[in-house]
């Protein structure tokens, strides 16, 4: 099959969050399975620092009264052909955060559709999030190209219909309120990145205003859990670590903890319980329930707290202020740094992810792979990837709490912190996390099945792709 991934991110060269991980790690696996998979992303200003790009364009096209160039290269360390859509709008050295976002990404989607129609025609265009949401709308009546639309973040829905109409061609049959809604209505298949979240988004609590539409389209919505690149993210071979280790040499992990404490300015104390977060600092990630109890937690315990992330100013400033007051016990790293994120997974004792909602979550899987125990809220993909620790039965991989409330989070933190004192049981917990299979293989097979069903008989998608898990009871908020 010929599949074109169209997205705004692709790890390792243009990654802001988990969508980049998915695009950059799923595509090489699909190619290994024998499919001609290629990626198209915008040609951002910083890309020449990250990948070799020939000066010569391979194709020129036009969209929304503008011309654009297509350059071809290869995603580093893979054999995935990578197309870059070049235009002045993408020259700044950033992926997001411009006032021109609605225009530049609608233009990108338009250019991508032109590219697929006129230069390299795939069997399936696999679109990701609102930025590419108009592609399924425009392709709706094209019988040769099917579309899959993956929701990584339902909260960002793109320009509203009224603004869209000023930007581009909105076909008369498109009645939806914004780009994301258009994609949900017209894609041949919509998927999100975990079975639990696929169910949750059909409820008012998680539907971000689109729950009715999603419930109406439920027959074409599936949940396929994300994987991680287990070769790239392997504590036994990761060159960013001071001391590589495996499940059999877990006692050596402490060297990474000490090196991390030293690097981020925490007191060097291998016995202190070190809890970390690596995250975009946005409302989704649960900062609103962390901040009210953080000071109390630091006062009550001798634990250490570390945050790596960037995002909204209100969160950055509150964290910075607390970090200054609890210097040595709390460290706040307001930056994006892949190497440091790996050192955090390898050196911290616990990884906190108290998300308000979580389509899948990749960080908690990376944490477990590196022997860092997750403390998560039972929501979305966190339900599907982390199970609650039961020291008697010797089961579970982390600490889970249910309510989106500071008190529930606090209780869970204290419980984890106290359990850390029982070293043997903690070691077993770490090992259970490290033994989980988070590789892409099973999910990649589900995507292939989904593409194949789409090309053969669209009506059968759900019966063959949806896993039994997708009928799970939706946990209450
Ligand atoms: N400051 C920083 N420095 C270095 N690395 C950082 C970083 N901040 C974040 N990261 C990295 O970015 C990734 C975050 O991925 P997640 O899936 O956990 O969340 P995100 O909300 O971005 O993804 C969205 O899309 C993905 C993919 O579908 C879904 O899993 C998820 O639920 C959804 O919200 C991880 O690889 C993490 O290490």
XYZ file of C-alpha atoms and ligand atoms in Angstrom:
515
model
C 0.000 0.000 0.000
C 1.045 3.587 -0.597
C 0.438 5.779 2.435
C 1.217 9.455 2.841
C 1.496 10.759 6.410
C 0.713 14.480 6.507
C 1.501 16.200 9.794
C 3.093 19.248 11.394
C 5.598 17.216 13.441
C 7.932 14.274 12.832
C 10.482 13.119 15.423
C 13.399 13.437 15.678
C 13.671 16.547 13.490
C 10.464 18.451 14.242
C 8.982 17.309 17.528
C 7.034 19.372 20.016
C 5.083 16.592 21.687
C 3.714 13.116 21.247
C 2.340 13.584 17.719
C 5.906 13.954 16.479
C 6.821 10.677 18.184
C 3.957 8.855 16.478
C 4.736 10.149 12.982
C 8.477 9.581 13.337
C 8.300 6.110 14.858
C 5.254 4.455 13.285
C 6.311 5.208 9.689
C 9.611 3.253 9.649
C 7.822 0.262 11.155
C 5.122 0.339 8.493
C 7.868 0.432 5.870
C 9.537 -2.592 7.459
C 6.172 -4.327 7.068
C 6.454 -3.771 3.318
C 4.387 -0.632 2.714
C 5.447 2.430 0.782
C 4.991 5.015 3.519
C 6.162 8.594 3.107
C 5.850 11.751 5.201
C 5.020 15.351 4.285
C 5.657 18.147 6.807
C 6.258 21.906 6.453
C 9.814 23.067 5.716
C 10.444 24.918 9.001
C 13.332 27.385 9.244
C 15.276 25.205 11.690
C 15.176 22.017 9.608
C 18.483 22.509 7.759
C 20.200 22.181 11.182
C 18.642 18.754 11.659
C 18.580 17.023 8.295
C 20.341 17.330 4.945
C 18.039 18.930 2.414
C 18.907 19.153 -1.301
C 18.671 22.681 -2.683
C 16.764 21.576 -5.747
C 13.005 21.296 -5.479
C 11.360 18.169 -6.856
C 8.009 19.817 -7.541
C 6.275 23.166 -7.406
C 2.620 23.592 -6.735
C 0.115 26.277 -5.868
C -2.603 26.592 -3.265
C -4.642 29.469 -1.883
C -3.165 31.812 -4.542
C 0.401 31.064 -3.417
C 3.106 28.904 -4.914
C 5.107 26.453 -2.833
C 8.112 24.158 -3.336
C 8.476 20.530 -2.407
C 11.902 19.245 -1.340
C 12.698 15.602 -0.801
C 14.973 14.058 1.807
C 14.898 11.081 4.185
C 13.867 11.004 7.833
C 17.195 10.588 9.706
C 18.167 7.053 10.681
C 15.272 5.573 8.698
C 14.457 4.808 5.089
C 11.277 6.905 5.132
C 11.088 9.431 2.269
C 10.388 12.839 3.742
C 8.811 15.636 1.690
C 9.077 19.214 2.911
C 6.636 21.891 1.821
C 8.555 25.125 1.505
C 6.992 28.581 1.680
C 7.929 31.834 3.434
C 5.204 31.198 6.027
C 7.280 28.335 7.428
C 10.663 30.116 7.391
C 10.537 31.176 11.084
C 12.407 28.816 13.406
C 9.303 27.502 15.124
C 6.600 24.887 14.641
C 3.680 26.566 16.423
C 2.872 29.774 18.286
C 2.343 32.279 15.546
C -0.702 34.422 14.984
C -0.760 33.133 11.420
C -1.411 29.500 12.459
C -4.904 29.171 10.956
C -3.638 30.474 7.615
C -0.299 28.696 7.429
C -1.595 25.243 8.346
C -4.709 25.488 6.204
C -2.347 26.433 3.390
C -0.132 23.464 4.288
C -3.130 21.118 4.147
C -4.162 22.593 0.811
C -0.634 22.171 -0.550
C -0.526 18.592 0.732
C -3.775 17.773 -1.063
C -2.386 19.243 -4.303
C 0.792 17.231 -3.856
C -1.134 13.976 -3.380
C -3.369 14.660 -6.356
C -0.627 15.758 -8.747
C 2.762 14.405 -7.737
C 2.704 11.285 -5.574
C -0.702 9.705 -5.343
C -1.080 7.461 -2.292
C -3.839 4.932 -1.598
C -4.357 6.497 1.808
C -3.565 9.917 3.243
C -3.065 9.609 6.968
C -3.792 13.023 8.487
C -2.930 14.159 12.004
C -4.853 16.718 14.087
C -6.674 19.847 12.985
C -3.790 21.227 10.903
C -4.523 18.592 8.266
C -8.242 18.407 8.922
C -9.385 19.934 5.631
C -7.727 17.154 3.611
C -10.473 14.589 4.353
C -13.053 17.249 3.470
C -11.513 17.978 0.064
C -10.763 14.296 -0.670
C -14.215 13.149 0.320
C -15.416 12.717 -3.248
C -12.168 11.291 -4.615
C -12.618 7.566 -5.053
C -8.924 6.800 -5.513
C -7.619 8.215 -2.237
C -8.920 7.218 1.188
C -8.304 9.279 4.297
C -7.565 8.373 7.903
C -7.690 11.154 10.463
C -5.926 10.675 13.808
C -6.939 12.783 16.781
C -3.971 13.440 19.055
C -5.456 16.517 20.625
C -9.175 17.242 20.436
C -8.832 20.452 22.410
C -7.280 22.311 19.468
C -9.827 22.348 16.659
C -8.490 24.855 14.148
C -10.225 27.814 12.520
C -13.975 28.141 12.764
C -16.068 27.752 9.643
C -16.510 31.514 9.203
C -12.740 32.101 9.245
C -12.060 29.040 7.102
C -14.317 30.360 4.372
C -12.178 33.476 4.128
C -9.038 31.345 3.831
C -9.915 28.564 1.468
C -12.483 26.543 -0.406
C -15.051 24.996 1.897
C -17.212 22.695 -0.235
C -20.957 23.279 0.034
C -21.461 19.859 1.620
C -19.209 20.848 4.525
C -21.450 22.184 7.240
C -19.247 21.697 10.232
C -18.204 24.333 12.703
C -14.436 24.079 12.392
C -11.571 22.150 10.778
C -11.453 19.308 13.306
C -15.210 18.774 13.014
C -14.942 18.748 9.214
C -12.294 16.042 9.406
C -14.372 13.936 11.790
C -17.330 14.179 9.485
C -15.560 13.415 6.203
C -12.554 11.176 6.896
C -13.121 7.580 5.835
C -11.910 6.518 9.249
C -11.212 8.504 12.409
C -8.991 7.103 15.068
C -7.625 8.254 18.330
C -4.664 6.903 20.152
C -6.127 4.657 22.840
C -9.289 2.559 23.195
C -10.391 4.317 26.403
C -10.050 7.800 24.935
C -11.935 6.689 21.788
C -14.890 5.996 24.063
C -14.426 9.025 26.302
C -14.528 11.580 23.493
C -18.090 10.567 22.777
C -19.136 11.965 26.177
C -19.736 15.625 27.123
C -16.946 15.476 29.699
C -14.232 14.732 27.150
C -15.780 15.613 23.812
C -14.601 19.265 23.787
C -17.949 20.238 22.278
C -17.737 17.615 19.513
C -19.128 14.673 21.490
C -22.446 14.632 19.619
C -20.732 14.527 16.256
C -18.296 11.888 17.522
C -21.110 9.759 18.927
C -22.965 10.093 15.626
C -19.885 8.880 13.762
C -19.015 6.171 16.275
C -19.048 3.390 13.681
C -15.961 4.782 12.024
C -14.077 5.715 15.210
C -11.461 3.347 16.533
C -8.843 3.515 19.276
C -5.345 2.250 18.535
C -2.841 2.616 21.332
C 0.465 4.352 20.571
C 3.779 2.582 20.937
C 7.266 3.940 21.534
C 10.490 3.455 19.626
C 12.013 0.785 21.838
C 15.321 0.875 19.966
C 15.821 4.621 20.320
C 14.512 4.624 23.878
C 16.503 1.798 25.402
C 18.199 2.380 28.778
C 20.801 -0.274 27.954
C 22.107 1.611 24.925
C 21.040 5.245 25.446
C 24.147 7.390 25.011
C 22.568 10.294 26.946
C 22.818 8.351 30.205
C 25.809 8.404 32.533
C 25.228 4.751 33.285
C 23.324 2.560 30.832
C 21.405 -0.220 32.599
C 18.912 -2.990 32.026
C 16.345 -4.871 34.079
C 19.162 -7.178 35.214
C 21.475 -4.367 36.319
C 18.893 -2.098 37.905
C 21.130 -1.414 40.899
C 23.377 0.621 38.575
C 20.528 3.023 37.835
C 21.339 5.093 40.940
C 24.378 6.564 39.154
C 21.945 8.291 36.799
C 19.955 9.655 39.725
C 23.018 11.259 41.274
C 24.177 12.659 37.935
C 20.698 14.083 37.348
C 20.520 15.681 40.795
C 23.873 17.295 40.135
C 22.899 18.522 36.656
C 19.617 20.169 37.700
C 20.790 21.594 41.023
C 19.037 19.218 43.425
C 20.713 18.126 46.659
C 22.717 15.009 45.980
C 20.920 12.349 47.929
C 20.388 8.929 46.415
C 17.857 8.057 49.131
C 15.511 11.011 48.525
C 12.358 10.117 46.593
C 12.636 12.028 43.318
C 9.394 12.713 41.431
C 9.550 14.278 37.957
C 7.374 15.644 35.205
C 8.399 16.030 31.552
C 5.581 17.817 29.858
C 4.133 20.607 27.828
C 3.009 23.067 30.494
C -0.608 23.293 29.419
C -3.942 22.841 31.117
C -4.363 19.281 29.778
C -1.435 18.014 31.798
C -2.979 18.574 35.230
C -0.891 21.492 36.492
C -4.062 22.938 38.020
C -4.213 20.086 40.518
C -0.451 19.871 41.057
C 0.263 23.505 41.928
C -2.146 23.805 44.877
C -0.490 20.919 46.766
C 3.116 21.117 45.678
C 4.330 23.316 48.521
C 2.495 21.228 51.116
C 4.016 18.083 49.600
C 7.522 19.493 49.789
C 6.970 20.657 53.372
C 5.474 17.375 54.528
C 8.055 15.083 52.955
C 11.781 15.140 52.300
C 11.090 14.351 48.646
C 12.471 16.100 45.586
C 10.484 17.429 42.639
C 11.731 18.148 39.128
C 9.893 19.620 36.137
C 11.115 19.807 32.553
C 8.786 21.635 30.216
C 7.676 24.745 28.429
C 4.267 26.226 27.908
C 1.858 28.697 29.395
C 3.366 31.612 31.270
C 1.020 31.218 34.261
C 2.364 27.728 34.926
C 5.977 28.619 34.172
C 5.969 31.545 36.608
C 4.303 29.661 39.469
C 6.704 26.754 39.096
C 9.730 29.056 38.805
C 8.738 30.901 41.963
C 8.284 27.697 43.968
C 11.522 26.281 42.571
C 13.408 29.346 43.820
C 11.922 29.028 47.304
C 12.635 25.310 47.533
C 15.993 25.400 45.825
C 17.807 22.100 46.285
C 14.513 20.252 46.767
C 12.735 21.383 43.650
C 14.187 22.079 40.215
C 12.365 23.737 37.336
C 13.861 23.427 33.867
C 11.840 25.616 31.512
C 13.213 24.303 28.252
C 12.818 21.620 25.653
C 15.651 19.097 25.742
C 15.384 15.507 24.545
C 18.655 14.373 26.161
C 17.628 15.765 29.540
C 14.199 14.127 29.247
C 15.892 10.724 28.862
C 18.172 11.440 31.839
C 15.079 12.276 33.862
C 13.332 9.035 32.912
C 16.525 7.150 33.827
C 17.291 8.975 37.065
C 13.951 9.765 38.731
C 12.099 7.386 41.003
C 8.605 8.351 39.908
C 7.013 10.109 36.939
C 3.953 12.252 37.585
C 1.238 12.529 34.913
C -2.011 13.745 36.493
C -3.646 14.701 33.183
C -7.126 16.176 32.943
C -7.454 14.195 29.733
C -4.902 12.076 27.890
C -5.503 10.642 24.410
C -2.700 8.138 24.970
C 0.408 9.583 26.583
C 3.865 8.523 25.543
C 5.944 9.864 28.424
C 4.551 7.368 30.940
C 5.597 4.515 28.654
C 9.085 5.977 28.255
C 9.280 6.374 32.040
C 8.384 2.721 32.648
C 10.885 1.590 30.029
C 13.568 3.416 32.040
C 12.502 1.993 35.411
C 10.715 5.162 36.556
C 7.374 4.395 38.232
C 4.404 6.350 36.851
C 1.874 8.105 39.094
C -1.066 8.823 36.811
C -4.660 9.846 36.777
C -7.002 7.153 35.453
C -7.967 8.762 32.193
C -7.636 8.004 28.471
C -4.560 6.084 27.437
C -3.182 6.188 30.973
C -5.888 3.640 31.854
C -4.748 1.425 28.993
C -1.028 1.592 29.784
C -0.624 1.816 33.591
C -2.170 -0.534 36.150
C -2.364 0.135 39.859
C 0.291 -1.396 42.097
C -0.905 -4.210 44.341
C 1.977 -5.187 46.624
C 0.171 -8.238 47.974
C -0.652 -9.774 44.626
C 2.575 -8.361 43.200
C 0.791 -6.870 40.224
C 0.551 -3.435 38.658
C 3.022 -1.002 37.166
C 2.332 2.315 38.883
C 0.086 4.424 41.078
C -3.314 5.427 39.727
C -5.891 7.840 41.112
C -9.290 8.692 39.711
C -10.603 12.143 40.581
C -9.308 15.305 38.957
C -8.702 16.789 42.389
C -5.598 17.878 44.264
C -6.468 15.753 47.285
C -6.656 12.534 45.279
C -3.354 13.373 43.617
C -1.758 14.235 46.966
C -2.837 10.941 48.518
C -1.411 9.037 45.589
C 1.906 10.913 45.804
C 2.240 10.221 49.518
C 1.363 6.580 49.002
C 4.054 6.221 46.338
C 6.565 8.113 48.455
C 5.960 5.838 51.448
C 6.073 2.680 49.320
C 9.488 3.750 48.086
C 10.812 2.879 51.539
C 10.024 -0.788 50.906
C 12.861 -1.237 48.496
C 12.316 -4.829 47.474
C 8.700 -4.300 46.578
C 9.644 -1.057 44.779
C 12.266 -2.885 42.750
C 9.670 -5.432 41.657
C 7.356 -2.614 40.676
C 10.092 -1.049 38.563
C 10.811 -4.381 36.921
C 7.176 -4.990 36.057
C 7.087 -1.605 34.317
C 10.286 -2.344 32.442
C 8.934 -5.691 31.231
C 5.870 -4.202 29.517
C 5.813 -4.453 25.750
C 5.337 -0.905 24.492
C 6.755 -1.571 21.038
C 4.818 -0.440 17.987
C 4.407 -3.877 16.435
C 0.865 -4.739 17.546
C -0.491 -1.277 16.906
C 1.248 -1.036 13.540
C -0.520 -4.242 12.535
C -3.823 -2.651 13.522
C -3.094 0.396 11.358
C -2.263 -1.865 8.408
C -5.512 -3.739 8.928
C -7.363 -0.466 9.073
C -5.820 0.808 5.806
C -6.516 -2.534 4.128
C -10.134 -2.650 5.246
C -10.583 0.875 4.066
C -9.320 -0.008 0.604
C -11.385 -3.195 0.427
C -14.590 -2.642 2.262
C -15.100 0.426 4.452
C -18.086 -1.043 6.225
C -15.983 -3.696 7.904
C -13.511 -1.386 9.580
C -14.785 -1.647 13.086
C -15.298 -5.378 13.215
C -11.707 -6.152 12.344
C -9.761 -3.286 13.856
C -11.341 -2.334 17.142
C -9.865 -4.367 19.965
C -12.073 -5.872 22.660
C -10.619 -3.227 25.008
C -12.420 -0.510 23.109
C -15.674 -1.408 24.775
C -14.221 -0.757 28.223
C -16.326 1.095 30.740
C -15.504 4.779 30.718
C -13.925 5.778 34.022
C -15.704 8.580 35.827
C -13.934 11.900 36.148
N 10.358 19.980 27.619
C 10.519 18.803 27.023
N 11.762 18.368 26.701
C 11.941 17.175 26.080
N 10.934 16.347 25.726
C 9.690 16.736 26.012
C 9.401 17.964 26.671
N 8.071 18.082 26.813
C 7.534 16.968 26.291
N 8.502 16.152 25.802
C 8.349 14.867 25.110
O 7.188 14.985 24.284
C 6.479 13.746 24.314
C 5.133 13.981 24.979
O 4.274 13.029 24.534
P 2.849 12.702 25.203
O 2.201 11.692 24.341
O 3.076 12.257 26.591
O 2.059 14.081 25.222
P 1.486 15.167 24.157
O 0.397 15.815 24.902
O 2.563 16.021 23.665
O 0.903 14.316 22.936
C -0.400 14.226 22.329
O -0.241 13.288 21.257
C 0.282 12.049 21.701
C 0.513 11.197 20.474
O -0.646 10.654 19.969
C -0.618 11.380 22.708
O 0.049 10.250 23.236
C -0.954 12.346 23.848
O -1.902 11.766 24.719
C -1.458 13.650 23.265
O -1.796 14.579 24.289
C 7.333 12.760 25.085
O 8.187 12.122 24.185
C 8.132 13.677 26.025
O 9.340 13.103 26.428
